[in-house]
Coordinates of C-alpha atoms in Angstrom, one line a residue:
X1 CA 4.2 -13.3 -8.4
X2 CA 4.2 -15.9 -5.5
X3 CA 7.1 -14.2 -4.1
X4 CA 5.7 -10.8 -3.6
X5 CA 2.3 -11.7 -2.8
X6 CA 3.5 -13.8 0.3
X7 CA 4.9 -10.5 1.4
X8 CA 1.4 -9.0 1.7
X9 CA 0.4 -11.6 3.6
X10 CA -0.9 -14.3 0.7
X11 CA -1.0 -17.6 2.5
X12 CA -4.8 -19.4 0.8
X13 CA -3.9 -21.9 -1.9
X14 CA -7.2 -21.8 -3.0
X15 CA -6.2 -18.3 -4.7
X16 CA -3.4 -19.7 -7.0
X17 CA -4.3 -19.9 -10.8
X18 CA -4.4 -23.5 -12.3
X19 CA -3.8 -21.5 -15.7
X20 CA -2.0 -17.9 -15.5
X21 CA -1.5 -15.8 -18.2
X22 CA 1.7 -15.4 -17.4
X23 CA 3.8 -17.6 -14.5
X24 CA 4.3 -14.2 -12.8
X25 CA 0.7 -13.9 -12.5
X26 CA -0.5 -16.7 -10.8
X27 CA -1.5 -15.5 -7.5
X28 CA -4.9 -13.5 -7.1
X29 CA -3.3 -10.5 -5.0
X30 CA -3.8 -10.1 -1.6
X31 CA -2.7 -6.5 -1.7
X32 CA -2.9 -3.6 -4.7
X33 CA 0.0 -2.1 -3.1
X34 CA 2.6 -4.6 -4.9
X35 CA 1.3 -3.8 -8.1
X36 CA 1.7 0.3 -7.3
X37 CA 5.4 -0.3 -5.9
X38 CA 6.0 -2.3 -9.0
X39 CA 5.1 0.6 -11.2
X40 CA 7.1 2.9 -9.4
X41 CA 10.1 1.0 -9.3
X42 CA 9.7 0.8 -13.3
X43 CA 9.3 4.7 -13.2
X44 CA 12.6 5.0 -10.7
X45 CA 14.3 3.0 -13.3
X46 CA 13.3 5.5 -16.1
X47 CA 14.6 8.0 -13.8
X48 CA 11.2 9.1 -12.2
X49 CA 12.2 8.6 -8.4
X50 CA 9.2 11.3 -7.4
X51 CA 5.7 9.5 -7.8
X52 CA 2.2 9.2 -6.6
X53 CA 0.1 6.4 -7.7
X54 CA -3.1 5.4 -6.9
X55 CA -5.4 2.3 -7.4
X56 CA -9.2 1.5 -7.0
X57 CA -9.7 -2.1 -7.0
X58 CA -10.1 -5.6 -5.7
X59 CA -8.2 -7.4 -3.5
X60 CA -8.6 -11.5 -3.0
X61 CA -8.9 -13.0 0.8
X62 CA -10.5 -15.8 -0.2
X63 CA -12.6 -17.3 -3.1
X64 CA -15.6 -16.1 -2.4
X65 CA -17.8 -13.0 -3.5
X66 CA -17.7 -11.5 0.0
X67 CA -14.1 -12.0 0.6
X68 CA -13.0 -9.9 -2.5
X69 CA -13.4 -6.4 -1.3
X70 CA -12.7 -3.3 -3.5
X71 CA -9.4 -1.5 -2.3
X72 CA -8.4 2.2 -2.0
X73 CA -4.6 2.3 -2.6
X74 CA -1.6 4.4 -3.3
X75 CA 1.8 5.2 -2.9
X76 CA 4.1 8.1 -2.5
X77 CA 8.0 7.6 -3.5
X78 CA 10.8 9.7 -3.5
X79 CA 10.5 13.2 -2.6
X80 CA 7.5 15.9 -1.8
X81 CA 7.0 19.2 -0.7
X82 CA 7.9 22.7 -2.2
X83 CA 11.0 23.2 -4.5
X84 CA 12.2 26.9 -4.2
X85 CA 15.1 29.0 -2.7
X86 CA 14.2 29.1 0.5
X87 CA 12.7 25.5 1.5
X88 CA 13.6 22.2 -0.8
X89 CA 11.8 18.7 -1.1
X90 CA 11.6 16.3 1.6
X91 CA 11.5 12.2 1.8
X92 CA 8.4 11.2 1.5
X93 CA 7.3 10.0 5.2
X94 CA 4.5 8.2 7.6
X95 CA 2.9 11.7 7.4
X96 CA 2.5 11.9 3.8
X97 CA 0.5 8.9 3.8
X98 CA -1.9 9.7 6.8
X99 CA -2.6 12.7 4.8
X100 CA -3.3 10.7 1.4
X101 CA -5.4 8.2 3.3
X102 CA -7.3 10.9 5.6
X103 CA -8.0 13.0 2.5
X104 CA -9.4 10.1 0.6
X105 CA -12.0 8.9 3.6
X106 CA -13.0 12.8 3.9
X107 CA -13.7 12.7 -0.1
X108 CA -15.5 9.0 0.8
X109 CA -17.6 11.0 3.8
X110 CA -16.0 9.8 6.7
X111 CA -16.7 12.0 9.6
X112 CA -12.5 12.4 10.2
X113 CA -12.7 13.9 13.9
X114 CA -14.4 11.1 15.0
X115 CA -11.9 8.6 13.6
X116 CA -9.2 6.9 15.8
X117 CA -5.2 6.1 15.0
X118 CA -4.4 2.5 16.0
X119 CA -0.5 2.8 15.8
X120 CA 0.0 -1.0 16.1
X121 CA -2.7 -2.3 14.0
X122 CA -1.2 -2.0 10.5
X123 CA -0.1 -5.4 8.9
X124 CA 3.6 -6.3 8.8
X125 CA 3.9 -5.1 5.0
X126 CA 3.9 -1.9 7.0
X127 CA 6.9 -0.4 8.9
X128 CA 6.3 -1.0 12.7
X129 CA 6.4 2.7 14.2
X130 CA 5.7 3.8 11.3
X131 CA 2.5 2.8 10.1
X132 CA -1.1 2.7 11.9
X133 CA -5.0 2.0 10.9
X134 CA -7.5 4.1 11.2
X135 CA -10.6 2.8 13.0
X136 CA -13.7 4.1 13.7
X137 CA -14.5 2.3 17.0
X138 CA -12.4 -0.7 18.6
X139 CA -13.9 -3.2 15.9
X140 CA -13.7 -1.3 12.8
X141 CA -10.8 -0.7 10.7
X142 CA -11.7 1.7 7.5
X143 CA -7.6 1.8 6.6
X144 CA -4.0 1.1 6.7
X145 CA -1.3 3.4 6.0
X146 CA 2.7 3.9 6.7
X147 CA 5.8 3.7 5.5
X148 CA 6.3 0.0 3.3
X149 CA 8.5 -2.1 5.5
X150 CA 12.4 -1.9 3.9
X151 CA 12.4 -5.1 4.0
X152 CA 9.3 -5.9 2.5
X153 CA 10.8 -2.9 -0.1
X154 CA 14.5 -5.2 -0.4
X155 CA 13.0 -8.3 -1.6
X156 CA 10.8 -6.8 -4.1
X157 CA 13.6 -5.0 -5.4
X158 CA 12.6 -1.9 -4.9
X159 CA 15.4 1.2 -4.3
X160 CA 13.9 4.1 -2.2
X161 CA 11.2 4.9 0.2
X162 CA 7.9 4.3 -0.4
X163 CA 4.7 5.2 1.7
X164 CA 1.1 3.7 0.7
X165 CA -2.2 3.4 2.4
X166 CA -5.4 1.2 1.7
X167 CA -8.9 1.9 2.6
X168 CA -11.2 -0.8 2.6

């Protein structure tokens, strides 16, 4: 929907649908992560408030071949960790993601140790703070990752925490 994808930064008219399938569709996404949080808030509803989701797919900047990049993306909600006597679950956190995001450029064969955290580079879906990009060099960002902005998170409707990262 309009409303959500000018939360993740949709701003080019030229990526509105002249004939939906649906009027909540009618935005090429500028983000998969709306979609992910939308499918976790579903789950939450059902009672699920513990979920890792992932995507693999594009993402529209423009209307053109080369600005429609395929996207790495997930989310983490809810809680993580162990869950025995001695050491319960934890909030999800900032952490959670970098791991997600770090693991999934490792898989890709990203040379991690040479990669740099940019702590202010993320985009303002992202929690300032709490939310970086990964770089290799000044000039190229490979990811984003952090904590989803609560108020990004508010006007979607969504109740909890969520963390998410996308690799380019």
């Amino acid at each position: 929907p309009e409303k959500q994808a000018k939360l993740f930064g949709w701003s080019d008219e030229n990526l509105r649908l002249t004939n939906p399938i649906s009027k909540d569709l009618e935005i090429m996404r500028p983000s998969v992560l709306p979609n992910l949080l939308a499918a976790c808030q579903r789950n939450n509803d059902r009672g699920l408030t513990n979920g890792c989701l992932f995507e693999v797919g594009p993402q529209f900047d423009g209307d053109t071949a080369d600005q429609q990049p395929i996207i790495v993306g997930g989310v983490r909600t809810g809680q993580t960790g162990p869950r025995n006597w001695a050491q319960g679950p934890r909030r999800v956190d900032v952490f959670d993601a970098k791991a997600d995001v770090m693991a999934v450029l490792e898989a890709a064969g990203a040379k991690v140790e040479s990669l740099q955290i940019d702590p202010e580079g993320a985009p303002a879906h992202y929690h300032p703070g709490r939310s970086g990009a990964i770089k290799l060099g000044p000039k190229n960002t490979l990811a984003y990752f952090g904590v989803v902005h609560p108020g990004v998170l508010k006007k979607m409707g969504y109740k909890g925490i969520a963390v998410g990262f996308e690799v380019m």
